Structures are given as C-alpha cells and as structure tokens.
Amino acid sequence: MALVTGGTRGIGAASAEALKQQGYRVAVTYKSNEQSAKEFSERTGIPAFQFDVSNLEHCAQEVKKIAEACGPIEVLVNNAGITRDAMLHRMTAAHWHDVLQTNLTSCFNMCWSVLPAMRERGFGRIINIGSINGQTGQLGQTSYAAAKAGMHGFTLALAREGAARGITVNMIAPGYIETDMVRAVAPEVLAQIRSRIPVGRLGRAEEIGRAVVFLASDEASFITGSTLTINGGQHMF
Ligand code: NDP
C-alpha cells in the first residue's frame, strides 16, 4: 500500500488519487484541517489519519496502526510541508524550528518508522517532495530552502543505504503549483512568478501526482537518488 503524508489537500491529495487510480491501496495523513480531510475521504474513499509528522513518537505509533489497518507500506510519499516566510532578520526561532521540523525532520521520522519493514520485505519506494526554492533559494525562505535542500542530501544518503535492499529513494522538486500554499501568495508576487515560467502558467497538482506514480512503479526500479524537477522550465540546470 501507499502512504502519502499531507495527502488531504494539494499535491499530496493529487498524488494519493493518482496512486489509487493505479490500483494501490492508499492512506493519507493530515495535521489539523478536519474539514478538508473529511471531504477528501468522502470523495475518494481513501482513509485519512491525523497526526503531526514532526513528532517521531506519533509517526512511529501511527505508521504501525496504518500498516495494521491497510497492509504493509510499500510506497511512502513524504509530502507534508509548510512555509513560514519572513526575511531572516525578522524570522522567529519558533518559525525556523517549525519549518525544519515539518519539512525535513518529518522525513527522518517517517522513514525511520517505515524502513525496518521495507528492509525485511526487500522492497520500498520513498518519494520526497522537495521544491524549486530548495534549488534556487527564495527571499523570505531561508528556513524552507534549507529544509528542502536538506531533503536533497537526505535523499542521496538514504538512496545509498536502501539500494541493496530493493528500496529506492527519490525526490521531486516541483516549481509553483496551484495549491492552497501558492494561493496564499500575494497576487502581484504570483503574477511576477508566472512571468518567469517559460511555459506561462503554474503547474497542476495532478502533474506532480503522475510523477509520483512513475517513481513508485516497477518501470522506475533503476532510478534512485534522483531529483525529478517539474517546474515548467522556470529553473533549468
Ligand atoms: P498544502 O498546503 O496544499 O497542503 C499541505 C498538506 O500537508 C495538508 O494536508 C496539511 O494538513 C499537511 N501538513 C502540514 N503540516 C503537517 C504536519 N506537521 N503533520 C502532518 N501533516 C501536515 O501544500 P501543497 O500541496 O502546496 O504542498 C505539498 C508539498 O509540496 C509541500 O512539501 C510543499 O513544500 C511542496 N511544494 C509545493 C509547491 C507549490 O507550489 N504548492 C512547490 C514546491 C514544493 P492540514 O490540511 O491538516 O493542514
């Protein structure tokens, strides 16, 4: 089965639905937005589990519960993420900590919780959702960019550790995708961002979902330690 963190909205929700369409049994997690979780589960039939991915103890407990309820976790999508934007000289230590814990430490927490069973079965797919802003940096996002760039190093190291056990670990680095996170950006800033995207539009969550399905599939079994950049040409390297 496939587990998608932060899967009740945005990119996570689209990824969970795409995986379900491919025949996976799927479960998602969320933090506190009950309304979105309820709507998502009613619409898709995918169960949603509430816990904070920044808390190791909760992750370990809930992963055990999810595996008991839905079956062994073969695919983990580390998607849950937040922004708390501010220029560094105005950023609070609490916001720095929240962003690092939710975007990066969560990857440790979730992988630590699922890896022993994946190693035992000799199969696993871990897909981390990074960001263009972890590749380029962004004003007001020292915390977010550090977390997403950290996720890149985490992906490479864990890919090496998992390779001999049939576990692939890859990252997707989306550009700007139309979700609640991006809808919170001021319209004039968003217009500027759009003007810098060669394809002339924001991405759609479904476009990331399809890449998640690919990286989870047997066709991607020789791909590990990779970053798939999906940004409409905004950042090429
Ligand atoms: P959304 O804000 O639309 O959704 C975030 C999801 O993560 C929600 O389900 C939310 O739960 C969950 N979540 C947040 N914090 C926690 C937590 N501590 N524990 C458990 N769940 C949590 O995000 P997007 O779909 O826009 O982004 C998804 C991922 O993609 C993030 O990692 C983001 O950094 C990355 N990304 C997004 C881009 C974009 O343009 N949108 C661009 C590049 C990367 P709840 O509903 O309860 O709050």
mmCIF file of C-alpha atoms and ligand atoms in Angstrom:
data_model
loop_
_atom_site.group_PDB
_atom_site.id
_atom_site.type_symbol
_atom_site.label_atom_id
_atom_site.label_comp_id
_atom_site.label_asym_id
_atom_site.label_seq_id
_atom_site.Cartn_x
_atom_site.Cartn_y
_atom_site.Cartn_z
ATOM 1 C CA MET A 1 0.000 0.000 0.000
ATOM 2 C CA ALA A 2 0.994 3.626 -0.433
ATOM 3 C CA LEU A 3 1.072 6.241 2.333
ATOM 4 C CA VAL A 4 1.073 9.941 1.454
ATOM 5 C CA THR A 5 1.763 12.472 4.212
ATOM 6 C CA GLY A 6 -0.201 15.702 3.941
ATOM 7 C CA GLY A 7 -2.408 13.900 1.460
ATOM 8 C CA THR A 8 -5.739 15.575 2.104
ATOM 9 C CA ARG A 9 -5.034 18.715 0.070
ATOM 10 C CA GLY A 10 -2.958 19.948 -2.870
ATOM 11 C CA ILE A 11 -0.082 17.905 -4.255
ATOM 12 C CA GLY A 12 -0.491 15.159 -1.659
ATOM 13 C CA ALA A 13 -4.178 14.701 -2.466
ATOM 14 C CA ALA A 14 -3.481 14.551 -6.213
ATOM 15 C CA SER A 15 -0.681 12.030 -5.608
ATOM 16 C CA ALA A 16 -2.900 9.853 -3.422
ATOM 17 C CA GLU A 17 -5.661 9.861 -6.033
ATOM 18 C CA ALA A 18 -3.229 9.059 -8.847
ATOM 19 C CA LEU A 19 -1.826 6.136 -6.862
ATOM 20 C CA LYS A 20 -5.325 4.872 -6.151
ATOM 21 C CA GLN A 21 -6.178 5.034 -9.861
ATOM 22 C CA GLN A 22 -3.168 2.780 -10.493
ATOM 23 C CA GLY A 23 -4.654 0.176 -8.165
ATOM 24 C CA TYR A 24 -2.696 0.911 -4.987
ATOM 25 C CA ARG A 25 -4.374 0.715 -1.649
ATOM 26 C CA VAL A 26 -3.742 4.230 -0.299
ATOM 27 C CA ALA A 27 -3.843 6.056 3.036
ATOM 28 C CA VAL A 28 -3.096 9.704 3.700
ATOM 29 C CA THR A 29 -2.215 11.808 6.721
ATOM 30 C CA TYR A 30 -3.027 15.357 7.742
ATOM 31 C CA LYS A 31 -2.353 17.640 10.686
ATOM 32 C CA SER A 32 -5.448 19.566 11.754
ATOM 33 C CA ASN A 33 -7.774 20.556 8.910
ATOM 34 C CA GLU A 34 -10.643 18.167 9.694
ATOM 35 C CA GLN A 35 -12.946 19.649 7.086
ATOM 36 C CA SER A 36 -10.535 19.014 4.195
ATOM 37 C CA ALA A 37 -9.753 15.538 5.490
ATOM 38 C CA LYS A 38 -13.432 14.636 5.735
ATOM 39 C CA GLU A 39 -14.208 15.982 2.267
ATOM 40 C CA PHE A 40 -11.191 14.202 0.781
ATOM 41 C CA SER A 41 -12.032 10.818 2.323
ATOM 42 C CA GLU A 42 -15.723 11.076 1.388
ATOM 43 C CA ARG A 43 -14.848 11.992 -2.202
ATOM 44 C CA THR A 44 -12.099 9.413 -2.745
ATOM 45 C CA GLY A 45 -12.755 6.607 -0.250
ATOM 46 C CA ILE A 46 -9.130 6.983 0.922
ATOM 47 C CA PRO A 47 -8.750 6.909 4.727
ATOM 48 C CA ALA A 48 -7.071 9.910 6.369
ATOM 49 C CA PHE A 49 -5.069 9.604 9.605
ATOM 50 C CA GLN A 50 -4.448 12.634 11.780
ATOM 51 C CA PHE A 51 -1.004 13.120 13.303
ATOM 52 C CA ASP A 52 1.865 15.580 13.268
ATOM 53 C CA VAL A 53 4.718 14.325 11.083
ATOM 54 C CA SER A 54 7.165 16.455 13.064
ATOM 55 C CA ASN A 55 6.698 14.195 16.105
ATOM 56 C CA LEU A 56 8.694 10.949 15.945
ATOM 57 C CA GLU A 57 6.693 9.134 18.585
ATOM 58 C CA HIS A 58 3.390 9.891 16.837
ATOM 59 C CA CYS A 59 4.795 8.848 13.457
ATOM 60 C CA ALA A 60 6.013 5.509 14.803
ATOM 61 C CA GLN A 61 2.690 4.783 16.542
ATOM 62 C CA GLU A 62 0.519 5.824 13.611
ATOM 63 C CA VAL A 63 2.591 4.018 10.981
ATOM 64 C CA LYS A 64 2.117 0.831 12.976
ATOM 65 C CA LYS A 65 -1.642 1.470 13.149
ATOM 66 C CA ILE A 66 -1.878 2.252 9.416
ATOM 67 C CA ALA A 67 0.069 -0.889 8.450
ATOM 68 C CA GLU A 68 -2.231 -2.988 10.647
ATOM 69 C CA ALA A 69 -5.343 -1.413 9.113
ATOM 70 C CA CYS A 70 -4.276 -1.137 5.463
ATOM 71 C CA GLY A 71 -1.370 -3.550 4.925
ATOM 72 C CA PRO A 72 2.417 -3.215 4.651
ATOM 73 C CA ILE A 73 3.628 0.196 3.466
ATOM 74 C CA GLU A 74 5.453 -0.260 0.157
ATOM 75 C CA VAL A 75 5.370 3.356 -1.004
ATOM 76 C CA LEU A 76 5.944 6.362 1.248
ATOM 77 C CA VAL A 77 5.453 9.867 -0.134
ATOM 78 C CA ASN A 78 6.930 12.470 2.225
ATOM 79 C CA ASN A 79 4.812 15.381 1.065
ATOM 80 C CA ALA A 80 3.596 17.227 4.194
ATOM 81 C CA GLY A 81 5.099 20.689 4.260
ATOM 82 C CA ILE A 82 4.607 24.246 5.442
ATOM 83 C CA THR A 83 6.042 27.697 4.854
ATOM 84 C CA ARG A 84 6.520 30.411 7.479
ATOM 85 C CA ASP A 85 8.029 33.093 5.292
ATOM 86 C CA ALA A 86 9.990 36.030 6.704
ATOM 87 C CA MET A 87 13.314 37.692 5.960
ATOM 88 C CA LEU A 88 15.928 36.134 8.227
ATOM 89 C CA HIS A 89 16.382 39.253 10.362
ATOM 90 C CA ARG A 90 12.656 39.107 11.177
ATOM 91 C CA MET A 91 12.233 35.336 11.371
ATOM 92 C CA THR A 92 11.404 33.945 14.779
ATOM 93 C CA ALA A 93 13.282 30.933 16.096
ATOM 94 C CA ALA A 94 9.907 29.217 16.560
ATOM 95 C CA HIS A 95 9.062 29.598 12.864
ATOM 96 C CA TRP A 96 12.513 28.376 11.814
ATOM 97 C CA HIS A 97 12.062 25.338 14.031
ATOM 98 C CA ASP A 98 8.505 24.597 12.761
ATOM 99 C CA VAL A 99 9.590 24.673 9.122
ATOM 100 C CA LEU A 100 12.642 22.468 9.671
ATOM 101 C CA GLN A 101 10.679 20.002 11.800
ATOM 102 C CA THR A 102 7.705 19.748 9.437
ATOM 103 C CA ASN A 103 9.561 19.680 6.121
ATOM 104 C CA LEU A 104 12.808 17.893 6.967
ATOM 105 C CA THR A 105 12.761 16.132 10.338
ATOM 106 C CA SER A 106 9.461 14.609 9.236
ATOM 107 C CA CYS A 107 11.386 12.696 6.550
ATOM 108 C CA PHE A 108 13.574 11.158 9.246
ATOM 109 C CA ASN A 109 10.529 10.430 11.422
ATOM 110 C CA MET A 110 8.516 8.752 8.675
ATOM 111 C CA CYS A 111 11.399 6.866 7.050
ATOM 112 C CA TRP A 112 12.590 5.661 10.455
ATOM 113 C CA SER A 113 9.085 4.334 11.056
ATOM 114 C CA VAL A 114 8.621 2.523 7.723
ATOM 115 C CA LEU A 115 12.149 1.348 6.874
ATOM 116 C CA PRO A 116 12.548 -1.737 9.081
ATOM 117 C CA ALA A 117 9.527 -3.410 7.410
ATOM 118 C CA MET A 118 10.650 -2.331 3.915
ATOM 119 C CA ARG A 119 14.133 -3.761 4.564
ATOM 120 C CA GLU A 120 12.634 -7.005 5.778
ATOM 121 C CA ARG A 121 10.468 -7.364 2.665
ATOM 122 C CA GLY A 122 13.284 -6.258 0.334
ATOM 123 C CA PHE A 123 11.146 -3.639 -1.370
ATOM 124 C CA GLY A 124 10.291 0.001 -0.889
ATOM 125 C CA ARG A 125 9.676 3.246 -2.706
ATOM 126 C CA ILE A 126 10.329 6.517 -0.892
ATOM 127 C CA ILE A 127 9.448 9.724 -2.709
ATOM 128 C CA ASN A 128 10.305 13.048 -1.073
ATOM 129 C CA ILE A 129 8.599 16.222 -2.239
ATOM 130 C CA GLY A 130 11.234 18.955 -2.342
ATOM 131 C CA SER A 131 10.910 22.350 -4.008
ATOM 132 C CA ILE A 132 12.378 24.617 -6.655
ATOM 133 C CA ASN A 133 13.127 27.009 -3.801
ATOM 134 C CA GLY A 134 15.453 24.454 -2.230
ATOM 135 C CA GLN A 135 17.407 24.545 -5.517
ATOM 136 C CA THR A 136 17.451 28.293 -6.138
ATOM 137 C CA GLY A 137 16.785 29.945 -2.764
ATOM 138 C CA GLN A 138 13.982 32.467 -2.334
ATOM 139 C CA LEU A 139 13.535 35.729 -0.432
ATOM 140 C CA GLY A 140 11.934 35.113 2.945
ATOM 141 C CA GLN A 141 12.547 31.389 2.745
ATOM 142 C CA THR A 142 15.864 30.645 4.444
ATOM 143 C CA SER A 143 14.046 28.083 6.594
ATOM 144 C CA TYR A 144 12.069 26.477 3.769
ATOM 145 C CA ALA A 145 15.004 26.461 1.333
ATOM 146 C CA ALA A 146 17.293 24.963 3.987
ATOM 147 C CA ALA A 147 14.749 22.246 4.761
ATOM 148 C CA LYS A 148 14.194 21.345 1.109
ATOM 149 C CA ALA A 149 17.926 21.425 0.285
ATOM 150 C CA GLY A 150 18.478 19.249 3.352
ATOM 151 C CA MET A 151 15.897 16.855 1.986
ATOM 152 C CA HIS A 152 18.056 16.541 -1.125
ATOM 153 C CA GLY A 153 21.094 15.354 0.857
ATOM 154 C CA PHE A 154 18.834 13.085 2.903
ATOM 155 C CA THR A 155 17.510 11.540 -0.336
ATOM 156 C CA LEU A 156 21.001 10.829 -1.677
ATOM 157 C CA ALA A 157 22.266 9.259 1.538
ATOM 158 C CA LEU A 158 19.182 7.122 2.101
ATOM 159 C CA ALA A 159 19.218 6.027 -1.556
ATOM 160 C CA ARG A 160 22.688 4.575 -0.958
ATOM 161 C CA GLU A 161 21.518 2.849 2.213
ATOM 162 C CA GLY A 162 18.396 1.372 0.621
ATOM 163 C CA ALA A 163 19.797 0.252 -2.747
ATOM 164 C CA ALA A 164 20.916 -3.213 -1.723
ATOM 165 C CA ARG A 165 17.535 -3.885 -0.093
ATOM 166 C CA GLY A 166 15.348 -3.032 -3.079
ATOM 167 C CA ILE A 167 14.420 0.372 -1.655
ATOM 168 C CA THR A 168 14.599 3.355 -3.987
ATOM 169 C CA VAL A 169 14.637 6.906 -2.649
ATOM 170 C CA ASN A 170 13.983 9.831 -4.953
ATOM 171 C CA MET A 171 12.937 13.464 -4.767
ATOM 172 C CA ILE A 172 10.537 15.501 -6.858
ATOM 173 C CA ALA A 173 11.266 19.222 -6.927
ATOM 174 C CA PRO A 174 8.083 20.995 -8.053
ATOM 175 C CA GLY A 175 8.019 24.564 -9.252
ATOM 176 C CA TYR A 176 4.972 26.707 -8.462
ATOM 177 C CA ILE A 177 1.859 24.530 -8.357
ATOM 178 C CA GLU A 178 -1.697 25.795 -7.915
ATOM 179 C CA THR A 179 -2.499 24.731 -4.342
ATOM 180 C CA ASP A 180 -3.562 26.420 -1.104
ATOM 181 C CA MET A 181 0.129 27.061 -0.337
ATOM 182 C CA VAL A 182 0.577 29.092 -3.514
ATOM 183 C CA ARG A 183 -2.893 30.673 -3.375
ATOM 184 C CA ALA A 184 -1.672 32.295 -0.125
ATOM 185 C CA VAL A 185 0.986 34.249 -2.082
ATOM 186 C CA ALA A 186 0.086 37.896 -2.869
ATOM 187 C CA PRO A 187 -1.424 38.211 -6.406
ATOM 188 C CA GLU A 188 1.198 40.729 -7.582
ATOM 189 C CA VAL A 189 4.028 38.415 -6.456
ATOM 190 C CA LEU A 190 2.305 35.482 -8.144
ATOM 191 C CA ALA A 191 1.973 37.452 -11.387
ATOM 192 C CA GLN A 192 5.731 38.111 -11.288
ATOM 193 C CA ILE A 193 6.447 34.442 -10.662
ATOM 194 C CA ARG A 194 4.184 33.398 -13.551
ATOM 195 C CA SER A 195 6.018 35.766 -15.882
ATOM 196 C CA ARG A 196 9.261 33.885 -15.116
ATOM 197 C CA ILE A 197 7.843 30.460 -16.005
ATOM 198 C CA PRO A 198 8.639 29.668 -19.668
ATOM 199 C CA VAL A 199 5.500 27.578 -20.175
ATOM 200 C CA GLY A 200 3.487 30.596 -18.988
ATOM 201 C CA ARG A 201 1.401 29.017 -16.266
ATOM 202 C CA LEU A 202 1.524 27.480 -12.807
ATOM 203 C CA GLY A 203 1.712 23.716 -12.523
ATOM 204 C CA ARG A 204 -1.194 21.478 -11.594
ATOM 205 C CA ALA A 205 -1.108 19.127 -8.626
ATOM 206 C CA GLU A 206 -2.061 16.249 -10.948
ATOM 207 C CA GLU A 207 1.167 16.842 -12.884
ATOM 208 C CA ILE A 208 3.148 16.036 -9.745
ATOM 209 C CA GLY A 209 0.842 13.100 -8.943
ATOM 210 C CA ARG A 210 1.704 11.439 -12.242
ATOM 211 C CA ALA A 211 5.428 11.697 -11.461
ATOM 212 C CA VAL A 212 4.826 10.139 -8.051
ATOM 213 C CA VAL A 213 3.083 7.207 -9.752
ATOM 214 C CA PHE A 214 6.021 6.796 -12.132
ATOM 215 C CA LEU A 215 8.663 6.822 -9.383
ATOM 216 C CA ALA A 216 6.614 4.291 -7.405
ATOM 217 C CA SER A 217 6.283 1.939 -10.381
ATOM 218 C CA ASP A 218 8.378 -1.070 -11.424
ATOM 219 C CA GLU A 219 9.433 0.925 -14.501
ATOM 220 C CA ALA A 220 11.418 3.199 -12.149
ATOM 221 C CA SER A 221 13.295 0.429 -10.349
ATOM 222 C CA PHE A 222 16.708 1.602 -11.665
ATOM 223 C CA ILE A 223 16.071 5.201 -10.583
ATOM 224 C CA THR A 224 17.324 6.033 -7.121
ATOM 225 C CA GLY A 225 18.939 9.105 -5.585
ATOM 226 C CA SER A 226 17.432 11.204 -8.380
ATOM 227 C CA THR A 227 15.641 14.506 -8.359
ATOM 228 C CA LEU A 228 12.844 14.948 -10.863
ATOM 229 C CA THR A 229 12.445 18.652 -11.488
ATOM 230 C CA ILE A 230 8.937 19.688 -12.592
ATOM 231 C CA ASN A 231 8.727 23.443 -12.925
ATOM 232 C CA GLY A 232 7.613 24.479 -16.426
ATOM 233 C CA GLY A 233 11.202 25.422 -17.265
ATOM 234 C CA GLN A 234 11.499 28.031 -14.510
ATOM 235 C CA HIS A 235 14.819 26.629 -13.316
ATOM 236 C CA MET A 236 16.997 24.574 -15.662
ATOM 237 C CA PHE A 237 20.434 23.217 -14.833
HETATM 238 P P1 NDP B 1 -0.898 22.356 1.058
HETATM 239 O O1 NDP B 1 -0.653 23.490 1.995
HETATM 240 O O2 NDP B 1 -1.936 22.492 -0.008
HETATM 241 O O3 NDP B 1 -1.198 21.011 1.903
HETATM 242 C C1 NDP B 1 -0.324 20.643 2.923
HETATM 243 C C2 NDP B 1 -0.711 19.293 3.483
HETATM 244 O O4 NDP B 1 0.280 18.927 4.470
HETATM 245 C C3 NDP B 1 -2.046 19.299 4.210
HETATM 246 O O5 NDP B 1 -2.662 18.026 4.070
HETATM 247 C C4 NDP B 1 -1.624 19.519 5.661
HETATM 248 O O6 NDP B 1 -2.572 19.040 6.631
HETATM 249 C C5 NDP B 1 -0.358 18.670 5.714
HETATM 250 N N1 NDP B 1 0.520 19.040 6.817
HETATM 251 C C6 NDP B 1 1.102 20.237 7.060
HETATM 252 N N2 NDP B 1 1.839 20.173 8.199
HETATM 253 C C7 NDP B 1 1.717 18.910 8.675
HETATM 254 C C8 NDP B 1 2.204 18.230 9.810
HETATM 255 N N3 NDP B 1 3.008 18.826 10.703
HETATM 256 N N4 NDP B 1 1.839 16.933 10.007
HETATM 257 C C9 NDP B 1 1.036 16.307 9.115
HETATM 258 N N5 NDP B 1 0.549 16.888 8.016
HETATM 259 C C10 NDP B 1 0.882 18.177 7.797
HETATM 260 O O7 NDP B 1 0.543 22.039 0.424
HETATM 261 P P2 NDP B 1 0.966 21.801 -1.105
HETATM 262 O O8 NDP B 1 0.139 20.732 -1.698
HETATM 263 O O9 NDP B 1 1.093 23.099 -1.778
HETATM 264 O O10 NDP B 1 2.458 21.272 -0.877
HETATM 265 C C11 NDP B 1 2.736 19.904 -0.664
HETATM 266 C C12 NDP B 1 4.255 19.729 -0.646
HETATM 267 O O11 NDP B 1 4.801 20.194 -1.872
HETATM 268 C C13 NDP B 1 4.952 20.514 0.460
HETATM 269 O O12 NDP B 1 6.019 19.757 0.964
HETATM 270 C C14 NDP B 1 5.452 21.739 -0.261
HETATM 271 O O13 NDP B 1 6.582 22.276 0.382
HETATM 272 C C15 NDP B 1 5.807 21.141 -1.616
HETATM 273 N N6 NDP B 1 5.835 22.115 -2.691
HETATM 274 C C16 NDP B 1 4.715 22.832 -3.025
HETATM 275 C C17 NDP B 1 4.776 23.728 -4.068
HETATM 276 C C18 NDP B 1 3.588 24.511 -4.529
HETATM 277 O O14 NDP B 1 3.779 25.344 -5.416
HETATM 278 N N7 NDP B 1 2.411 24.294 -3.989
HETATM 279 C C19 NDP B 1 6.024 23.968 -4.807
HETATM 280 C C20 NDP B 1 7.117 23.152 -4.383
HETATM 281 C C21 NDP B 1 7.007 22.271 -3.359
HETATM 282 P P3 NDP B 1 -3.790 20.034 7.128
HETATM 283 O O15 NDP B 1 -4.746 20.054 5.964
HETATM 284 O O16 NDP B 1 -4.315 19.359 8.333
HETATM 285 O O17 NDP B 1 -3.170 21.371 7.378
#
